[in-house]
Each structure stands twice: as structure tokens, then as C-alpha cells.
PDB file of C-alpha atoms in Angstrom:
ATOM      1  CA  MET A   1       7.098  12.385  -8.329  1.00 96.00           C
ATOM      2  CA  LYS A   2       6.108   8.992  -6.974  1.00 97.00           C
ATOM      3  CA  TYR A   3       3.908   8.521  -3.908  1.00 97.00           C
ATOM      4  CA  LEU A   4       3.092   5.289  -2.107  1.00 97.00           C
ATOM      5  CA  ALA A   5      -0.519   5.062  -0.979  1.00 97.00           C
ATOM      6  CA  LEU A   6      -0.747   2.444   1.768  1.00 97.00           C
ATOM      7  CA  VAL A   7      -4.280   1.115   2.230  1.00 96.00           C
ATOM      8  CA  TYR A   8      -5.317   0.319   5.808  1.00 95.00           C
ATOM      9  CA  TYR A   9      -8.621  -0.986   7.133  1.00 94.00           C
ATOM     10  CA  GLN A  10      -9.957  -3.207   9.866  1.00 92.00           C
ATOM     11  CA  GLU A  11     -10.024  -6.752   8.558  1.00 92.00           C
ATOM     12  CA  SER A  12     -13.042  -7.388  10.787  1.00 92.00           C
ATOM     13  CA  LEU A  13     -15.049  -5.019   8.541  1.00 94.00           C
ATOM     14  CA  ILE A  14     -14.078  -7.078   5.504  1.00 94.00           C
ATOM     15  CA  ASP A  15     -14.833 -10.339   7.301  1.00 94.00           C
ATOM     16  CA  ALA A  16     -18.329  -9.032   8.080  1.00 96.00           C
ATOM     17  CA  MET A  17     -19.081  -8.296   4.401  1.00 96.00           C
ATOM     18  CA  SER A  18     -21.229 -10.568   2.334  1.00 97.00           C
ATOM     19  CA  GLU A  19     -19.590 -12.238  -0.653  1.00 97.00           C
ATOM     20  CA  ARG A  20     -21.492  -9.835  -2.921  1.00 98.00           C
ATOM     21  CA  GLU A  21     -20.276  -6.734  -0.975  1.00 97.00           C
ATOM     22  CA  TRP A  22     -16.666  -8.008  -1.062  1.00 96.00           C
ATOM     23  CA  HIS A  23     -16.902  -8.683  -4.795  1.00 97.00           C
ATOM     24  CA  SER A  24     -18.359  -5.215  -5.380  1.00 97.00           C
ATOM     25  CA  LEU A  25     -15.515  -3.544  -3.450  1.00 96.00           C
ATOM     26  CA  ASN A  26     -12.938  -5.489  -5.456  1.00 96.00           C
ATOM     27  CA  GLN A  27     -14.609  -4.468  -8.716  1.00 97.00           C
ATOM     28  CA  GLU A  28     -14.492  -0.822  -7.594  1.00 97.00           C
ATOM     29  CA  CYS A  29     -10.767  -1.180  -6.915  1.00 97.00           C
ATOM     30  CA  ILE A  30     -10.219  -2.678 -10.377  1.00 97.00           C
ATOM     31  CA  ARG A  31     -12.074   0.239 -11.985  1.00 98.00           C
ATOM     32  CA  CYS A  32     -10.052   2.695  -9.884  1.00 97.00           C
ATOM     33  CA  VAL A  33      -6.798   1.162 -11.139  1.00 98.00           C
ATOM     34  CA  GLU A  34      -8.084   1.316 -14.719  1.00 98.00           C
ATOM     35  CA  ARG A  35      -8.900   5.033 -14.365  1.00 97.00           C
ATOM     36  CA  LEU A  36      -5.575   5.827 -12.687  1.00 98.00           C
ATOM     37  CA  SER A  37      -3.756   3.886 -15.427  1.00 98.00           C
ATOM     38  CA  GLU A  38      -5.601   5.687 -18.226  1.00 98.00           C
ATOM     39  CA  GLN A  39      -4.648   9.021 -16.632  1.00 98.00           C
ATOM     40  CA  GLY A  40      -0.984   7.996 -16.276  1.00 98.00           C
ATOM     41  CA  HIS A  41      -0.995   8.000 -12.467  1.00 98.00           C
ATOM     42  CA  PHE A  42      -0.844   4.263 -11.674  1.00 98.00           C
ATOM     43  CA  VAL A  43       2.682   2.818 -11.474  1.00 98.00           C
ATOM     44  CA  ALA A  44       2.059  -0.403  -9.529  1.00 97.00           C
ATOM     45  CA  GLY A  45      -0.102  -1.844  -6.798  1.00 97.00           C
ATOM     46  CA  GLN A  46      -1.252  -5.019  -5.123  1.00 96.00           C
ATOM     47  CA  ALA A  47      -3.713  -6.188  -2.552  1.00 95.00           C
ATOM     48  CA  LEU A  48      -2.253  -8.173   0.343  1.00 95.00           C
ATOM     49  CA  GLN A  49      -3.364 -11.403   1.973  1.00 94.00           C
ATOM     50  CA  PRO A  50      -4.859 -11.008   5.485  1.00 91.00           C
ATOM     51  CA  VAL A  51      -2.510 -10.145   8.338  1.00 88.00           C
ATOM     52  CA  ALA A  52      -2.829 -13.726   9.668  1.00 87.00           C
ATOM     53  CA  ASN A  53      -0.570 -14.721   6.744  1.00 90.00           C
ATOM     54  CA  ALA A  54       2.155 -12.192   7.647  1.00 89.00           C
ATOM     55  CA  THR A  55       5.634 -13.086   8.845  1.00 88.00           C
ATOM     56  CA  THR A  56       7.971 -10.537  10.388  1.00 86.00           C
ATOM     57  CA  VAL A  57      11.749 -10.715  10.003  1.00 89.00           C
ATOM     58  CA  ARG A  58      14.151  -8.814  12.264  1.00 89.00           C
ATOM     59  CA  VAL A  59      17.921  -8.933  12.539  1.00 94.00           C
ATOM     60  CA  ARG A  60      19.350  -8.278  16.017  1.00 95.00           C
ATOM     61  CA  ASP A  61      23.042  -8.612  16.802  1.00 95.00           C
ATOM     62  CA  GLY A  62      23.512 -10.521  13.537  1.00 95.00           C
ATOM     63  CA  GLU A  63      20.772 -13.047  14.348  1.00 95.00           C
ATOM     64  CA  VAL A  64      17.729 -13.379  12.087  1.00 94.00           C
ATOM     65  CA  LEU A  65      14.544 -13.514  14.155  1.00 91.00           C
ATOM     66  CA  ILE A  66      11.318 -14.658  12.514  1.00 92.00           C
ATOM     67  CA  SER A  67       7.857 -14.353  14.036  1.00 88.00           C
ATOM     68  CA  ASP A  68       4.360 -15.024  12.764  1.00 85.00           C
ATOM     69  CA  GLY A  69       2.111 -12.052  12.233  1.00 73.00           C
ATOM     70  CA  PRO A  70       2.647  -8.350  11.679  1.00 66.00           C
ATOM     71  CA  PHE A  71       5.307  -6.216  13.374  1.00 65.00           C
ATOM     72  CA  ALA A  72       2.774  -4.519  15.637  1.00 62.00           C
ATOM     73  CA  GLU A  73      -0.805  -5.045  16.714  1.00 66.00           C
ATOM     74  CA  THR A  74      -2.915  -2.244  15.314  1.00 72.00           C
ATOM     75  CA  LYS A  75      -6.573  -1.392  14.932  1.00 80.00           C
ATOM     76  CA  GLU A  76      -6.225  -1.208  11.144  1.00 86.00           C
ATOM     77  CA  GLN A  77      -4.184  -3.634   9.059  1.00 90.00           C
ATOM     78  CA  LEU A  78      -2.164  -2.958   5.911  1.00 92.00           C
ATOM     79  CA  ALA A  79      -4.327  -4.300   3.093  1.00 94.00           C
ATOM     80  CA  GLY A  80      -2.410  -3.232  -0.004  1.00 96.00           C
ATOM     81  CA  PHE A  81      -0.730  -0.405  -1.830  1.00 97.00           C
ATOM     82  CA  TYR A  82      -0.906   1.825  -4.880  1.00 97.00           C
ATOM     83  CA  LEU A  83       2.277   3.368  -6.255  1.00 98.00           C
ATOM     84  CA  LEU A  84       1.155   6.623  -7.842  1.00 98.00           C
ATOM     85  CA  GLU A  85       2.773   9.173 -10.134  1.00 98.00           C
ATOM     86  CA  ALA A  86       1.674  12.726  -9.296  1.00 98.00           C
ATOM     87  CA  ARG A  87       3.023  16.202 -10.002  1.00 97.00           C
ATOM     88  CA  ASP A  88       2.903  17.150  -6.291  1.00 96.00           C
ATOM     89  CA  LEU A  89       1.436  16.251  -2.905  1.00 96.00           C
ATOM     90  CA  ASN A  90      -1.864  18.004  -3.626  1.00 96.00           C
ATOM     91  CA  GLN A  91      -2.481  15.894  -6.721  1.00 97.00           C
ATOM     92  CA  ALA A  92      -1.389  12.735  -4.858  1.00 97.00           C
ATOM     93  CA  LEU A  93      -3.908  13.537  -2.103  1.00 97.00           C
ATOM     94  CA  GLN A  94      -6.690  13.951  -4.661  1.00 97.00           C
ATOM     95  CA  LEU A  95      -5.778  10.607  -6.265  1.00 97.00           C
ATOM     96  CA  ALA A  96      -5.589   8.818  -2.900  1.00 97.00           C
ATOM     97  CA  GLY A  97      -9.053  10.134  -2.059  1.00 96.00           C
ATOM     98  CA  ARG A  98     -10.436   8.132  -4.994  1.00 96.00           C
ATOM     99  CA  ILE A  99      -9.140   4.778  -3.679  1.00 97.00           C
ATOM    100  CA  PRO A 100     -12.320   2.882  -2.672  1.00 96.00           C
ATOM    101  CA  PRO A 101     -11.092   1.324   0.629  1.00 95.00           C
ATOM    102  CA  ALA A 102     -10.506   4.863   1.967  1.00 95.00           C
ATOM    103  CA  ARG A 103     -14.198   4.664   2.940  1.00 94.00           C
ATOM    104  CA  LEU A 104     -13.439   1.735   5.254  1.00 92.00           C
ATOM    105  CA  GLY A 105     -10.166   2.849   6.793  1.00 94.00           C
ATOM    106  CA  SER A 106      -7.359   5.151   5.768  1.00 95.00           C
ATOM    107  CA  ILE A 107      -4.786   5.766   3.070  1.00 96.00           C
ATOM    108  CA  GLU A 108      -1.305   6.672   4.281  1.00 96.00           C
ATOM    109  CA  LEU A 109       0.409   8.682   1.569  1.00 96.00           C
ATOM    110  CA  ARG A 110       4.203   8.898   1.525  1.00 96.00           C
ATOM    111  CA  PRO A 111       6.582  10.359  -1.040  1.00 97.00           C
ATOM    112  CA  VAL A 112       9.028   7.835  -2.457  1.00 96.00           C
ATOM    113  CA  ARG A 113      12.630   8.573  -1.530  1.00 94.00           C
ATOM    114  CA  GLU A 114      15.006   8.007  -4.402  1.00 89.00           C
ATOM    115  CA  LEU A 115      18.296   6.390  -3.462  1.00 89.00           C
ATOM    116  CA  PRO A 116      21.486   8.187  -4.486  1.00 90.00           C
ATOM    117  CA  PRO A 117      23.366   6.890  -7.521  1.00 91.00           C
ATOM    118  CA  LYS A 118      25.638   3.911  -7.001  1.00 91.00           C
ATOM    119  CA  ASP A 119      29.116   4.890  -5.853  1.00 89.00           C
ATOM    120  CA  LEU A 120      31.307   4.160  -8.867  1.00 84.00           C
ATOM    121  CA  GLN A 121      34.578   4.619  -6.936  1.00 76.00           C
ATOM    122  CA  GLY A 122      34.527   1.024  -5.793  1.00 63.00           C
ATOM    123  CA  ASP A 123      33.513  -0.775  -2.667  1.00 61.00           C
ATOM    124  CA  GLU A 124      34.642   1.348   0.267  1.00 58.00           C
ATOM    125  CA  ARG A 125      34.500  -0.420   3.595  1.00 55.00           C
TER     126      ARG A 125
END
């Protein structure tokens, strides 16, 4: 089963790090991905640019609304994600606990919901 591990932390903690501390954290993340990959648990993942680079898109009454920044102001910002393969929630929790930025913030773990197969009876409207 696939689980999405969303990495959250306060960007102010990252901003306060020295260049050496930031580099060290990134190297830890790289090693974590290598270990997860070797064990067959890593499906995909990426780090995200800071929240200042976010753009939010909404559609209301058929109108596309675009605003700078994240959808909501929060204490912790979404920093990246790991898509994990695990046999069950317990294993996914153990894997998420090894993600280095968990020490700085939190990892939200959510099972991936598979979409149903495409309706082959045609386009019903």
C-alpha cells in the first residue's frame, strides 16, 4: 500500500540554520532516501521551495482565482513529501519516523486513495 508522508516544519527554523547545518540536514535526507530505496519503500519524493514561492489556485462559480502564497497561514509549512510503499500503517509509521525533518516539525502520513477504474461505458453526462 502507498502512503504519502508530508513533511512540515517552521521555515524560520531553517532560516536560522547555518549553511553547514542546512547542508548536513540535506545530506541526511539524501541518505534516508537511499536507504528507503534500497529497502524498496521509496516510490517518489521531492523537497519544495519556500512557501513564499507558493501560488494558490481556486475555482469559484466557474472563475479561476489566483493568489500568492499558501492556502492558509500555519505555524508549520509544507516542505516536501515522500511517497512510500509499506505493507500497512504500522510499517509506514516506522518509515516516517526515520525522515530527518521529523525532528524539526512533523510528518503527516496519509494512505493513498486509488481511483476507481475508468468507466468504459462511454462518457455519461
